[in-house]
Each structure stands twice: as structure tokens, then as C-alpha cells.
Amino acid sequence: MNRLCLALGTMTALAWVACSPPPPATEADGLPAGAEQAAAVITRATLETPIREFSDDRFEGRAPATRGDVMARDYLVSAMTDLGLEPGGPEGRWQQAVGVVGVTAQVPAKWSFTTEDGPVELSNLDEFIAFSGVQEAASVIDNAEVVFVGYGIEAPEYGWDDFKGTDLTGKVLLMMNNDPDWDPELFAGKTRLYYGRWTYKYESAARRGAVGAIIIHTTPSAGYPWQVVRASWTGEQFELPAEGEQRIQVGGWLSEKAAEQLVTASGHDLGALIESAKSPDFTPVPLAITTSLRLENQLNRVDTANVLGLLPGGDLADEFVVYTAHHDHYGIGEPDAEGDNIYNGALDNAGGVGHLLAIAKAFKELPQPPRRSILFLFVAGEEQGLLGSKYWAAHPTVPPGKVAANLNFDGANIWGKTRDVTLVGYGKSSLDAVAERFAARQDRTVKPDQFPDKGYYYRSDQFSLAKIGIPALYFDAGTDFVGRPEGWGKEQIDRWTETHYHQPSDEVTDEWSWEGMVEDAQLGFFCGLAVAQADGLPTWTPGDEFEAARLQALATVR
Ligand SMILES: [Zn+2]
């Protein structure tokens, strides 16, 4: 019932028209008969059961290639078998093996730097985090010079180059996180682009032949507190096998305080350095600091897997709509203050897994299969750097030029019904209109990413598929909650990120509210179904960063 009517409470003829529930989603919306009834199977129970199960302690946090990972994948295979889906993987299998390399680095308790003021010793976990950049028995930095390189970005389209041709071979680069955020014309202002992601920073340093790269952590420039860096980068780190690309030996983070201490000891002022980095004329600053560090690495070459279920389509069965959700989380790690060391990953991402299983159930409820086939792709190793979706993008089980769109689910709305829904990547493709059409049917509005500084578009699996040209939708919780005051939504989400994001406490609790999630999953169903039924394929907004890849993919299937 339209929220306004509840306030109105009276039923004049006009009010009747204005207040009656929105007409069912029909052919007029490009949907087949029975779509509304099919969507109705998405209920609290349809979501809650798999989400509680999948995030249970029994799954031990589902880290790649662990017992919990195997259990999680078996669970998905049996759930999709029960739903009546078909194996969607290579050679008729449910699973696409993804070989990963687990690297466990023995990090010394102290990291020492030689400065003009004498040695500066920083403490592991509290002041610095270090991990191996190579898949070898040891990572070595030997008496290398530390150079401050500002944002460490080279972006010709913005006339920006922090390196100015400086030879940084064998250096350790000290870098700022994020990208310039003060001018909407420059790096899209507050919206964090891929240039602002930590992955870009380490890749950028490697391209320069640096031996190490250290990112200065501040909560605003990272988008999360030091605790998340600590939890995410300690323990075994998984990667796809190296393919001979240039790599740094050691990657790391320094806490803001430790960076301040180190830079001050070198006779520089961190604040002034950061200010200087905001100018397009910036050039790298050697800090007269040298350092050495050796990590002994244990290598573990193992397999995890993507899990794929298929619903064959009708007259356009050789084209696909691909739903994605990552099935992994951080496993068993450093205990929290309560001594809990299982990183359950309930919201992140048993939530997304629950959405896909509920949406699959709705598709199976349709009287007729959709025109295009539907592929449910549960990807591995997302927390380790989008490994499963990167692997699928490099070894696609269906031709990317035959994929109409990707709908990715990472996270869930656990706070209640909203008047809006967030579309991460709004403005990038014609999928916006599809989302707006069906959100309006739920009396909701579609809003662009409401935390643009976090760079969510580049932080989940749709990014891997977008890079091979597939237009992607990534729905996130709205922030305008029914019955709540202005700002309440952002407060809840910020508090959750501060307290539970990538922590053992990301668990299902009785505080969770499910009704908003039901609407989000139904919206995901309607949007995917509309794309599956449409004559034409969605397109990227002309000039979008991924349009070229799309044109290439389409050319290969013509
Ligand atoms: Zn996630």
C-alpha cells in the first residue's frame, strides 16, 4: 500500500485511483504472464533459510579451498539441484575449478626504516601491515630507498601523471589512497574511480618496477577503519597463479600515525607532502629513508571453484542473463574481543547468495521459461581480489558477446523497507531504465551510489564482467527507510561498516529486518526477467569506460 495513503486514510474516488496498489508487472512492462505470481515465492523464509544456513559456524567462514569452502559449494549444488536447475559449468559440471595460490607470509614483529634521525621501528598489525607481492618462497626488500609518490596515478585522460618519468626501479613507493576528490571535473570528484582503489596502487607500483609499495591508511581515504585492513591482510592471502607479470616484492599499509612518525623522522612534513600531491605539477619526493624487509612465504597451490546453475531459455536460449554472488568469506582468522574467530560473512555474502537462490526459485515458478537462458554464477575468492569472477572472465563458460547483462548481489538490506534502492554504477548503461521501471512498480526510486567515495563499482564481481564488456547492475540497499527519520539509513549502514564489516560479528541476528531484502530480491528478479525477454540487448552509455570491450565482444559472436 502506497505510504502516502496510510497517512491520508480516506478513500475518495480520486484517492482510490491514487492509492490502490500498483498494477501487477505485466507484458506492458516486457514481462511474461505469471511474473507477478512467480515473484511472490520470494518471501522472508525463502531468503532467511539459506542465509542462516550458509553463514552458520559449520561453514567456518568459507575461505577458499578450506573444508568450509567445499561445504559451501556442495550446499549450492544441492540447492540448485533441488530447484531443478541444470549444471552450468564446463562439460556439464556444476563447478568450474579455479586454481589459486595461497601465500602465508611470516611477517617480522618489527619493520625498521633508516632515516636521517636514526632508525624508526614500526610494529606489525598495529602500525604496519605487510604481505607478499610474489608467489615465491621469500619476498625481499634489500636496502631500498623510500619515495613518496602522492596518489601514484597516471591518467592521461585527466592530464595527470604523478611519476613524471621518474625512474622508480627498485624503490619502495609511499602512496596516498583514493584519487583526487575535490573537483567534479577531475577524477569525477567525490566518486572513487578505479585509480582510487588499493588494487590500482599496487598494480601502478609494479608497472614502475618498484620493489615495494606502502599505502598510507586513513579511514576517510580507505573508506573503512584500520581494523579492516588488519583483518583482511593477515593470514593466508589467495591469488590466481602468477603469469609472469611484473610484481612488487612486498605490499603494505602504514597507519596514519606511523606514516606521520616515519615521514617526520626523515625531516619532512606529511601534511605538506599530501598538500603538494594535490597539484598536477607534483613530482615524486625521495625521502632519504632506506629499508629492508624479508618475508618467508609458505605457498599453497589449491583449488576452489565457481558454482554454476543454468535455466535454459526459449527462443533466445543461446543468449544469457548472468546473476552473480560470491560464496566465499574470510574463514577462520584473528579472534575478536569476544574470542570469536569465525568470519561468518552473513550479510557479506550469504546475503547475496540468498538473493540468487530466491530469484532462481522465482524463475522456476514461471509457467514458461524466459526467452534468454539464466545463468546463476556463484563466484569464489571475491574477498581475495575478485578471483573467481576474474577467472570466469578469463575463461567464460558462455561467450561474453552473448551475455545480455550481469546482475550482481554482494551484501543485503537488513534494516527494513525503503523508499529507494541504490544502483551502483548508475549512469553507465541502459539498465538504469529497467531498474527504474520496476522500482517504480514497488513505489521506489532508484538512486546512484550513495557512498560514491567508497568505489563500490570496482569492489565487487560485476567489475570483472564489466571489464569484458558485459553491462552490469549492482543493487545495494537504499538509505531512505520507511518509518525512519532522515539520515537514519546512512547512520545504520555506516555503523555496520564500522563494527561488523569483515569482522567475526557479521552474523545473522534477531535485529535483522527481512522485508526490505524481499523487495530487493523481487526487483532483481523482475529486472533480470525483463532483460531476458527483451528483443534487444542492453548497452553501455556512449563513451563509458567499458563500451569498447563490449563492441569487441559483440564483434566476436556476429
Ligand atoms: Zn562481499
Coordinates of C-alpha atoms and ligand atoms in Angstrom, one line a residue:
M1 CA 0.0 0.0 0.0
N2 CA 1.3 3.5 -1.0
R3 CA 2.9 5.0 2.1
L4 CA 1.1 8.4 1.5
C5 CA -2.4 6.7 1.6
L6 CA -1.7 5.3 5.1
A7 CA -1.3 8.9 6.2
L8 CA -4.4 10.0 4.1
G9 CA -6.6 7.2 5.5
T10 CA -9.6 8.4 3.4
M11 CA -10.9 6.8 0.2
T12 CA -12.4 9.4 -2.2
A13 CA -12.8 8.2 -5.8
L14 CA -9.6 10.1 -6.7
A15 CA -7.8 8.7 -3.6
W16 CA -9.0 5.2 -4.7
V17 CA -7.2 5.6 -8.0
A18 CA -4.1 7.2 -6.4
C19 CA -4.0 4.8 -3.6
S20 CA -4.8 1.4 -5.0
P21 CA -1.8 -0.9 -5.1
P22 CA 0.4 -0.6 -8.2
P23 CA -0.9 -2.7 -11.1
P24 CA 0.9 -6.1 -11.4
A25 CA 4.0 -6.2 -13.5
T26 CA 2.7 -7.3 -16.9
E27 CA 3.5 -7.7 -20.6
A28 CA 3.3 -3.9 -20.8
D29 CA 6.5 -4.0 -18.8
G30 CA 8.0 -6.6 -21.1
L31 CA 7.3 -9.4 -18.7
P32 CA 5.7 -12.8 -19.5
A33 CA 2.4 -13.9 -17.9
G34 CA 2.8 -15.2 -14.4
A35 CA 5.7 -13.0 -13.5
E36 CA 4.0 -11.4 -10.5
Q37 CA 2.9 -14.8 -9.1
A38 CA 6.5 -16.1 -9.6
A39 CA 7.9 -13.1 -7.7
A40 CA 5.6 -13.9 -4.8
V41 CA 7.6 -17.0 -4.0
I42 CA 10.4 -14.7 -2.8
T43 CA 9.5 -14.3 0.8
R44 CA 11.3 -13.8 4.2
A45 CA 11.5 -17.6 4.6
T46 CA 12.9 -18.1 1.0
L47 CA 15.8 -15.7 1.9
E48 CA 16.3 -16.4 5.6
T49 CA 16.7 -20.2 5.4
P50 CA 19.7 -20.3 3.1
I51 CA 21.2 -17.1 4.6
R52 CA 21.2 -18.5 8.1
E53 CA 22.4 -21.9 6.9
F54 CA 25.2 -20.6 4.6
S55 CA 26.5 -18.2 7.4
D56 CA 26.4 -20.8 10.1
D57 CA 29.6 -21.5 12.1
R58 CA 29.6 -25.0 10.5
F59 CA 30.7 -23.4 7.2
E60 CA 33.7 -21.9 9.1
G61 CA 33.6 -18.6 7.2
R62 CA 34.0 -20.3 3.7
A63 CA 37.6 -19.3 3.0
P64 CA 38.9 -20.5 -0.4
A65 CA 40.0 -24.2 -0.6
T66 CA 39.0 -24.9 3.0
R67 CA 36.6 -27.5 4.4
G68 CA 34.0 -24.7 4.7
D69 CA 34.5 -23.8 1.1
V70 CA 33.8 -27.4 0.0
M71 CA 30.7 -27.5 2.2
A72 CA 29.5 -24.2 0.8
R73 CA 29.9 -25.4 -2.8
D74 CA 28.2 -28.7 -2.1
Y75 CA 25.4 -26.7 -0.5
L76 CA 24.9 -24.6 -3.6
V77 CA 25.0 -27.7 -5.9
S78 CA 22.3 -29.4 -3.9
A79 CA 20.2 -26.2 -3.5
M80 CA 20.2 -25.7 -7.3
T81 CA 19.5 -29.4 -7.9
D82 CA 16.5 -29.1 -5.6
L83 CA 15.3 -26.1 -7.6
G84 CA 15.5 -28.1 -10.8
L85 CA 18.3 -26.1 -12.4
E86 CA 20.9 -27.7 -14.7
P87 CA 24.7 -27.8 -14.2
G88 CA 26.0 -24.6 -15.9
G89 CA 29.8 -25.3 -15.6
P90 CA 32.2 -26.7 -18.2
E91 CA 31.5 -30.1 -19.7
G92 CA 28.1 -30.3 -17.9
R93 CA 29.5 -30.0 -14.5
W94 CA 28.2 -27.7 -11.7
Q95 CA 31.7 -26.4 -10.8
Q96 CA 34.4 -24.5 -12.7
A97 CA 37.7 -25.2 -10.9
V98 CA 39.6 -22.1 -10.0
G99 CA 43.3 -22.8 -9.2
V100 CA 44.5 -20.4 -6.6
V101 CA 47.8 -19.9 -4.8
G102 CA 47.6 -19.3 -1.1
V103 CA 50.6 -17.3 0.3
T104 CA 51.2 -17.2 4.0
A105 CA 53.9 -14.7 4.8
Q106 CA 55.9 -14.9 8.0
V107 CA 55.9 -11.1 8.8
P108 CA 58.5 -10.0 11.4
A109 CA 57.2 -8.2 14.5
K110 CA 59.1 -5.1 13.6
W111 CA 59.8 -3.3 10.3
S112 CA 62.8 -1.0 10.5
F113 CA 63.5 2.1 8.5
T114 CA 66.8 4.1 8.4
T115 CA 66.2 7.9 8.5
E116 CA 68.3 10.9 8.9
D117 CA 67.0 11.0 12.5
G118 CA 68.1 7.4 13.1
P119 CA 66.1 4.1 12.9
V120 CA 62.4 4.0 13.1
E121 CA 60.9 0.7 14.1
L122 CA 57.2 0.0 13.4
S123 CA 55.1 -2.8 14.9
N124 CA 53.3 -5.4 12.9
L125 CA 49.5 -5.3 12.9
D126 CA 49.3 -2.1 15.0
E127 CA 51.4 0.3 12.8
F128 CA 52.1 -1.6 9.6
I129 CA 50.6 -4.5 7.6
A130 CA 52.8 -6.3 5.0
F131 CA 52.1 -9.1 2.5
S132 CA 54.0 -10.9 -0.2
G133 CA 53.7 -9.5 -3.7
V134 CA 55.2 -12.6 -5.2
Q135 CA 54.3 -16.3 -5.3
E136 CA 57.8 -17.3 -4.2
A137 CA 59.4 -18.8 -1.1
A138 CA 60.6 -15.4 0.0
S139 CA 59.8 -11.7 -0.7
V140 CA 62.8 -9.5 -0.3
I141 CA 63.4 -5.7 0.0
D142 CA 67.1 -5.0 0.4
N143 CA 68.2 -1.6 1.5
A144 CA 65.8 0.2 -0.9
E145 CA 65.0 3.9 -0.9
V146 CA 61.5 5.1 0.1
V147 CA 60.0 7.6 -2.3
F148 CA 56.7 9.5 -1.7
V149 CA 54.7 9.4 -5.0
G150 CA 51.4 11.1 -3.9
Y151 CA 48.4 9.3 -5.4
G152 CA 50.7 7.2 -7.6
I153 CA 48.3 7.7 -10.5
E154 CA 49.0 8.1 -14.3
A155 CA 45.8 9.1 -16.0
P156 CA 46.3 10.7 -19.5
E157 CA 42.6 11.4 -19.8
Y158 CA 42.9 13.8 -16.9
G159 CA 46.3 15.1 -17.8
W160 CA 47.6 13.6 -14.5
D161 CA 50.9 11.9 -14.0
D162 CA 52.4 11.6 -10.5
F163 CA 55.6 10.0 -11.8
K164 CA 56.7 12.5 -14.5
G165 CA 59.1 9.8 -15.9
T166 CA 61.0 9.3 -12.7
D167 CA 62.9 6.0 -12.6
L168 CA 61.5 4.2 -9.6
T169 CA 63.0 0.8 -10.3
G170 CA 63.9 -1.0 -7.0
K171 CA 62.3 1.7 -4.9
V172 CA 59.7 1.4 -2.1
L173 CA 56.8 3.8 -3.0
L174 CA 54.9 5.5 -0.2
M175 CA 51.4 6.3 -1.6
M176 CA 48.2 8.0 -0.7
N177 CA 44.9 6.1 -1.1
N178 CA 41.9 7.2 -3.1
D179 CA 42.1 9.6 -6.1
P180 CA 41.7 13.4 -6.2
D181 CA 38.2 14.2 -4.9
W182 CA 37.8 18.0 -4.8
D183 CA 36.8 18.8 -8.3
P184 CA 33.9 17.1 -10.2
E185 CA 35.8 17.6 -13.5
L186 CA 38.9 15.8 -12.1
F187 CA 38.6 12.1 -11.4
A188 CA 34.8 12.5 -11.1
G189 CA 35.2 14.4 -7.8
K190 CA 33.9 12.5 -4.8
T191 CA 33.2 9.3 -6.8
R192 CA 36.1 6.9 -6.3
L193 CA 37.4 5.6 -9.6
Y194 CA 39.5 2.5 -10.1
Y195 CA 42.5 4.9 -9.8
G196 CA 41.5 5.3 -6.2
R197 CA 41.4 1.6 -5.3
W198 CA 44.2 -0.1 -3.4
T199 CA 44.4 -2.7 -6.2
Y200 CA 45.3 0.0 -8.7
K201 CA 48.0 1.4 -6.3
Y202 CA 49.9 -1.9 -6.1
E203 CA 49.5 -2.5 -9.8
S204 CA 50.8 1.0 -10.6
A205 CA 53.9 0.5 -8.4
A206 CA 54.6 -2.9 -10.1
R207 CA 54.3 -1.2 -13.5
R208 CA 57.2 1.1 -12.4
G209 CA 59.4 -1.7 -11.4
A210 CA 59.2 -0.8 -7.7
V211 CA 60.3 -3.4 -5.2
G212 CA 57.6 -2.4 -2.6
A213 CA 54.5 -0.2 -2.2
I214 CA 53.1 1.1 1.1
I215 CA 49.6 2.8 1.2
I216 CA 49.0 5.3 4.0
H217 CA 45.8 4.4 5.8
T218 CA 43.3 6.9 6.8
T219 CA 39.7 5.9 7.4
P220 CA 38.2 8.5 5.0
S221 CA 40.6 7.7 2.2
A222 CA 40.2 3.9 2.6
G223 CA 36.5 4.0 3.4
Y224 CA 37.0 1.7 6.3
P225 CA 38.9 1.6 9.6
W226 CA 42.4 0.2 10.3
Q227 CA 40.7 -2.9 11.8
V228 CA 39.5 -3.9 8.3
V229 CA 43.0 -3.6 6.8
R230 CA 44.3 -5.7 9.7
A231 CA 41.6 -8.4 9.3
S232 CA 41.8 -8.5 5.5
W233 CA 45.6 -8.7 5.1
T234 CA 46.6 -11.0 7.8
G235 CA 46.7 -14.8 7.4
E236 CA 46.8 -16.7 4.1
Q237 CA 46.3 -14.5 1.0
F238 CA 45.0 -16.1 -2.1
E239 CA 45.7 -15.1 -5.7
L240 CA 45.2 -16.5 -9.2
P241 CA 48.5 -18.1 -10.3
A242 CA 51.1 -15.5 -11.5
E243 CA 51.5 -15.3 -15.3
G244 CA 55.0 -13.7 -15.5
E245 CA 53.6 -10.1 -15.0
Q246 CA 55.8 -7.5 -13.2
R247 CA 55.2 -7.6 -9.5
I248 CA 56.3 -5.8 -6.3
Q249 CA 58.1 -8.0 -3.7
V250 CA 56.1 -6.6 -0.8
G251 CA 52.9 -4.7 -0.5
G252 CA 51.9 -2.9 2.7
W253 CA 49.9 -0.4 4.7
L254 CA 51.0 2.1 7.3
S255 CA 48.6 3.6 9.9
E256 CA 48.3 7.3 9.6
K257 CA 50.2 7.8 12.9
A258 CA 53.1 5.5 11.8
A259 CA 53.3 7.3 8.5
E260 CA 53.5 10.6 10.3
Q261 CA 56.2 9.3 12.6
L262 CA 58.3 7.9 9.7
V263 CA 58.0 11.0 7.4
T264 CA 58.8 13.4 10.3
A265 CA 61.9 11.4 11.1
S266 CA 63.0 11.9 7.5
G267 CA 62.8 15.7 8.0
H268 CA 59.6 16.1 6.0
D269 CA 56.0 17.1 6.9
L270 CA 53.4 14.6 5.9
G271 CA 50.6 17.2 5.7
A272 CA 52.7 19.4 3.4
L273 CA 53.6 16.3 1.3
I274 CA 49.9 15.4 1.0
E275 CA 49.1 19.0 0.0
S276 CA 51.8 19.0 -2.6
A277 CA 50.4 15.8 -4.1
K278 CA 47.1 17.6 -4.9
S279 CA 48.8 19.6 -7.6
P280 CA 49.1 18.3 -11.2
D281 CA 52.7 19.5 -11.1
F282 CA 53.6 17.1 -8.3
T283 CA 56.8 15.1 -8.8
P284 CA 58.0 12.2 -6.7
V285 CA 59.8 13.0 -3.4
P286 CA 62.8 10.9 -2.3
L287 CA 62.5 10.8 1.5
A288 CA 66.2 9.8 2.3
I289 CA 64.8 6.8 4.0
T290 CA 66.0 3.3 3.3
T291 CA 64.6 0.0 4.4
S292 CA 65.0 -3.8 4.2
L293 CA 62.4 -6.5 4.9
R294 CA 62.3 -10.2 4.2
L295 CA 59.1 -12.3 4.3
E296 CA 59.4 -16.1 4.4
N297 CA 56.4 -17.4 2.4
Q298 CA 54.6 -20.7 2.6
L299 CA 52.9 -21.4 -0.7
N300 CA 49.8 -23.5 -1.1
R301 CA 48.6 -24.3 -4.6
V302 CA 45.0 -25.4 -4.2
D303 CA 41.6 -25.4 -6.0
T304 CA 38.4 -23.6 -5.1
A305 CA 35.6 -23.3 -7.7
N306 CA 32.9 -21.2 -9.1
V307 CA 29.5 -22.9 -8.9
L308 CA 27.1 -22.5 -11.9
G309 CA 23.5 -23.4 -12.4
L310 CA 21.6 -22.9 -15.6
L311 CA 17.9 -22.3 -16.5
P312 CA 17.7 -22.9 -20.3
G313 CA 15.7 -20.3 -22.1
G314 CA 13.4 -20.4 -25.1
D315 CA 13.8 -18.8 -28.5
L316 CA 16.9 -16.9 -27.4
A317 CA 18.4 -19.7 -25.4
D318 CA 21.9 -19.1 -26.7
E319 CA 21.9 -15.7 -25.1
F320 CA 22.2 -15.3 -21.3
V321 CA 21.4 -13.1 -18.3
V322 CA 24.1 -13.9 -15.7
Y323 CA 23.3 -13.4 -12.0
T324 CA 26.4 -13.4 -9.7
A325 CA 27.1 -13.5 -6.0
H326 CA 30.3 -14.5 -4.3
H327 CA 30.2 -17.6 -2.0
D328 CA 33.4 -17.0 -0.1
H329 CA 34.4 -15.1 3.0
Y330 CA 37.4 -14.8 5.4
G331 CA 37.2 -18.2 7.0
I332 CA 38.8 -18.6 10.5
G333 CA 41.1 -15.8 11.5
E334 CA 42.2 -13.4 14.2
P335 CA 39.7 -13.6 17.1
D336 CA 37.7 -10.5 18.0
A337 CA 37.4 -9.1 21.6
E338 CA 34.8 -11.9 22.3
G339 CA 37.3 -14.5 21.2
D340 CA 35.1 -15.3 18.1
N341 CA 37.4 -16.3 15.2
I342 CA 34.9 -17.4 12.6
Y343 CA 34.2 -14.8 10.0
N344 CA 30.7 -15.9 9.1
G345 CA 30.1 -13.4 6.3
A346 CA 26.3 -13.4 6.8
L347 CA 25.5 -10.0 5.2
D348 CA 28.7 -10.4 3.1
N349 CA 27.8 -12.5 1.3
A350 CA 25.4 -15.2 2.5
G351 CA 23.0 -12.3 1.8
G352 CA 23.8 -12.2 -1.9
V353 CA 23.8 -16.0 -2.2
G354 CA 20.3 -16.0 -0.6
H355 CA 19.1 -13.4 -3.2
L356 CA 20.3 -15.6 -6.1
L357 CA 18.7 -18.8 -4.7
A358 CA 15.4 -16.9 -4.1
I359 CA 15.5 -15.4 -7.6
A360 CA 16.2 -18.8 -9.1
K361 CA 13.1 -20.2 -7.3
A362 CA 11.0 -17.4 -8.8
F363 CA 12.3 -18.1 -12.3
K364 CA 11.4 -21.8 -11.9
E365 CA 7.9 -20.7 -10.9
L366 CA 7.3 -19.1 -14.3
P367 CA 4.8 -21.0 -16.4
Q368 CA 7.2 -20.7 -19.4
P369 CA 11.0 -20.4 -19.3
P370 CA 12.2 -16.9 -20.2
R371 CA 13.4 -16.2 -23.8
R372 CA 17.1 -16.0 -22.8
S373 CA 18.8 -18.5 -20.6
I374 CA 19.6 -17.6 -17.0
L375 CA 23.0 -18.5 -15.6
F376 CA 23.4 -18.4 -11.8
L377 CA 27.2 -17.9 -11.2
F378 CA 28.3 -18.2 -7.6
V379 CA 31.9 -17.0 -7.7
A380 CA 34.9 -17.9 -5.5
G381 CA 37.6 -15.8 -3.9
E382 CA 35.9 -12.4 -4.1
E383 CA 37.4 -11.3 -0.8
Q384 CA 40.8 -12.1 -2.1
G385 CA 40.5 -9.8 -5.1
L386 CA 37.6 -10.9 -7.2
L387 CA 39.4 -14.2 -8.1
G388 CA 36.5 -16.3 -9.2
S389 CA 34.9 -13.7 -11.4
K390 CA 38.3 -12.7 -12.8
Y391 CA 38.8 -16.4 -13.6
W392 CA 35.4 -16.7 -15.2
A393 CA 36.0 -13.5 -17.2
A394 CA 39.3 -15.0 -18.5
H395 CA 37.6 -18.5 -19.0
P396 CA 33.9 -17.6 -19.7
T397 CA 31.6 -20.7 -19.8
V398 CA 29.4 -18.7 -22.3
P399 CA 30.5 -16.2 -25.0
P400 CA 30.6 -12.7 -23.3
G401 CA 29.1 -11.3 -26.5
K402 CA 26.1 -13.5 -25.9
V403 CA 25.6 -12.2 -22.3
A404 CA 22.9 -9.6 -22.2
A405 CA 23.6 -8.4 -18.7
N406 CA 25.0 -9.2 -15.3
L407 CA 23.1 -8.7 -12.1
N408 CA 25.5 -8.9 -9.1
F409 CA 24.4 -9.3 -5.4
D410 CA 27.0 -8.5 -2.8
G411 CA 25.5 -7.7 0.6
A412 CA 21.9 -7.3 1.7
N413 CA 19.5 -4.8 3.2
I414 CA 19.0 -5.9 6.8
W415 CA 17.4 -2.7 8.1
G416 CA 13.9 -2.6 6.7
K417 CA 11.7 -1.4 3.8
T418 CA 13.0 1.6 1.8
R419 CA 11.5 4.2 -0.5
D420 CA 14.6 4.0 -2.6
V421 CA 17.1 1.4 -3.9
T422 CA 20.8 2.1 -4.8
L423 CA 22.1 1.2 -8.2
V424 CA 25.9 1.1 -8.0
G425 CA 27.1 2.2 -11.5
Y426 CA 24.0 4.3 -12.2
G427 CA 24.5 6.2 -15.4
K428 CA 26.8 3.6 -17.0
S429 CA 24.2 1.7 -19.1
S430 CA 20.7 1.4 -20.4
L431 CA 20.0 -1.0 -17.5
D432 CA 19.2 2.1 -15.4
A433 CA 15.8 2.4 -17.2
V434 CA 15.0 -1.2 -16.5
A435 CA 15.8 -0.7 -12.8
E436 CA 13.7 2.5 -12.6
R437 CA 10.7 0.9 -14.3
F438 CA 10.5 -2.0 -11.8
A439 CA 11.5 0.0 -8.8
A440 CA 8.6 2.4 -9.6
R441 CA 6.3 -0.7 -9.5
Q442 CA 7.4 -1.1 -5.9
D443 CA 6.8 2.7 -5.4
R444 CA 10.6 3.2 -5.0
T445 CA 13.1 5.4 -6.7
V446 CA 16.5 4.4 -8.0
K447 CA 19.4 6.4 -6.7
P448 CA 23.1 6.4 -7.7
D449 CA 25.7 5.0 -5.3
Q450 CA 25.1 6.8 -2.1
F451 CA 28.6 6.2 -0.9
P452 CA 30.4 7.2 -4.1
D453 CA 33.7 7.7 -2.2
K454 CA 33.8 4.0 -1.4
G455 CA 34.3 3.0 -5.0
Y456 CA 31.9 0.1 -4.8
Y457 CA 31.6 -0.4 -8.6
Y458 CA 35.3 -1.6 -8.6
R459 CA 35.0 -3.7 -5.4
S460 CA 32.7 -6.5 -6.4
D461 CA 32.4 -9.1 -9.1
Q462 CA 30.4 -7.1 -11.7
F463 CA 33.7 -5.3 -12.2
S464 CA 35.3 -8.4 -13.7
L465 CA 32.4 -8.9 -16.1
A466 CA 32.2 -5.2 -17.0
K467 CA 35.9 -5.4 -17.9
I468 CA 35.0 -7.9 -20.7
G469 CA 32.1 -5.6 -21.8
I470 CA 29.1 -7.1 -20.0
P471 CA 26.7 -4.4 -18.8
A472 CA 26.2 -4.9 -15.1
L473 CA 23.6 -4.0 -12.5
Y474 CA 24.7 -3.9 -8.8
F475 CA 21.9 -3.2 -6.5
D476 CA 22.7 -2.0 -3.0
A477 CA 20.4 -1.2 0.0
G478 CA 18.6 2.1 -0.2
T479 CA 19.0 4.6 2.6
D480 CA 15.5 6.2 2.8
F481 CA 13.8 3.8 5.3
V482 CA 10.1 3.7 5.8
G483 CA 9.1 5.0 9.2
R484 CA 12.6 6.3 10.0
P485 CA 13.9 9.8 10.3
E486 CA 16.1 11.4 7.6
G487 CA 19.7 10.1 7.8
W488 CA 18.8 7.1 9.9
G489 CA 19.6 4.8 7.0
K490 CA 23.1 6.1 6.3
E491 CA 23.8 6.0 10.1
Q492 CA 22.9 2.3 10.3
I493 CA 25.0 1.4 7.3
D494 CA 28.0 3.4 8.4
R495 CA 27.7 1.9 11.9
W496 CA 27.5 -1.6 10.4
T497 CA 30.6 -1.0 8.3
E498 CA 32.5 0.4 11.3
T499 CA 31.5 -2.5 13.5
H500 CA 30.8 -5.6 11.5
Y501 CA 32.3 -5.3 8.0
H502 CA 34.8 -8.2 7.5
Q503 CA 34.6 -9.0 11.2
P504 CA 33.5 -12.2 13.0
S505 CA 30.4 -10.3 14.1
D506 CA 28.9 -10.3 10.6
E507 CA 26.3 -12.8 11.7
V508 CA 22.5 -13.1 11.3
T509 CA 20.9 -11.6 14.4
D510 CA 17.3 -11.1 15.6
E511 CA 17.8 -7.4 14.8
W512 CA 17.9 -8.2 11.1
S513 CA 14.8 -7.0 9.3
W514 CA 14.0 -9.0 6.1
E515 CA 11.2 -7.1 4.4
G516 CA 13.5 -4.7 2.6
M517 CA 15.6 -7.6 1.3
V518 CA 12.4 -9.3 -0.1
E519 CA 11.7 -6.3 -2.2
D520 CA 15.3 -6.0 -3.4
A521 CA 15.3 -9.7 -4.5
Q522 CA 12.0 -9.3 -6.3
L523 CA 13.4 -6.2 -8.0
G524 CA 16.4 -8.3 -9.1
F525 CA 14.1 -10.9 -10.4
F526 CA 11.9 -8.5 -12.4
C527 CA 15.0 -6.7 -13.9
G528 CA 16.7 -9.9 -15.0
L529 CA 13.5 -11.3 -16.4
A530 CA 12.8 -8.1 -18.4
V531 CA 16.3 -8.3 -19.9
A532 CA 15.8 -12.0 -20.7
Q533 CA 12.5 -11.1 -22.5
A534 CA 13.6 -8.0 -24.4
D535 CA 14.2 -8.1 -28.2
G536 CA 17.4 -6.0 -28.0
L537 CA 20.5 -6.1 -25.7
P538 CA 21.3 -3.5 -23.1
T539 CA 24.0 -1.1 -24.0
W540 CA 26.7 0.9 -22.2
T541 CA 26.3 4.7 -22.1
P542 CA 28.2 6.0 -25.1
G543 CA 31.8 6.8 -24.1
D544 CA 31.6 4.6 -20.9
E545 CA 35.0 3.0 -19.9
F546 CA 33.6 -0.5 -20.7
E547 CA 31.9 0.3 -24.0
A548 CA 35.0 -0.6 -26.1
A549 CA 35.2 -4.1 -24.6
R550 CA 31.5 -4.6 -25.4
L551 CA 31.9 -3.7 -29.0
Q552 CA 34.8 -6.2 -29.2
A553 CA 32.8 -9.0 -27.5
L554 CA 29.8 -8.4 -29.8
A555 CA 32.0 -8.5 -32.9
T556 CA 33.3 -11.9 -32.0
V557 CA 29.8 -13.5 -31.9
R558 CA 28.4 -12.0 -35.0
Ligands
ZN1 ZN 31.3 -9.1 -0.4

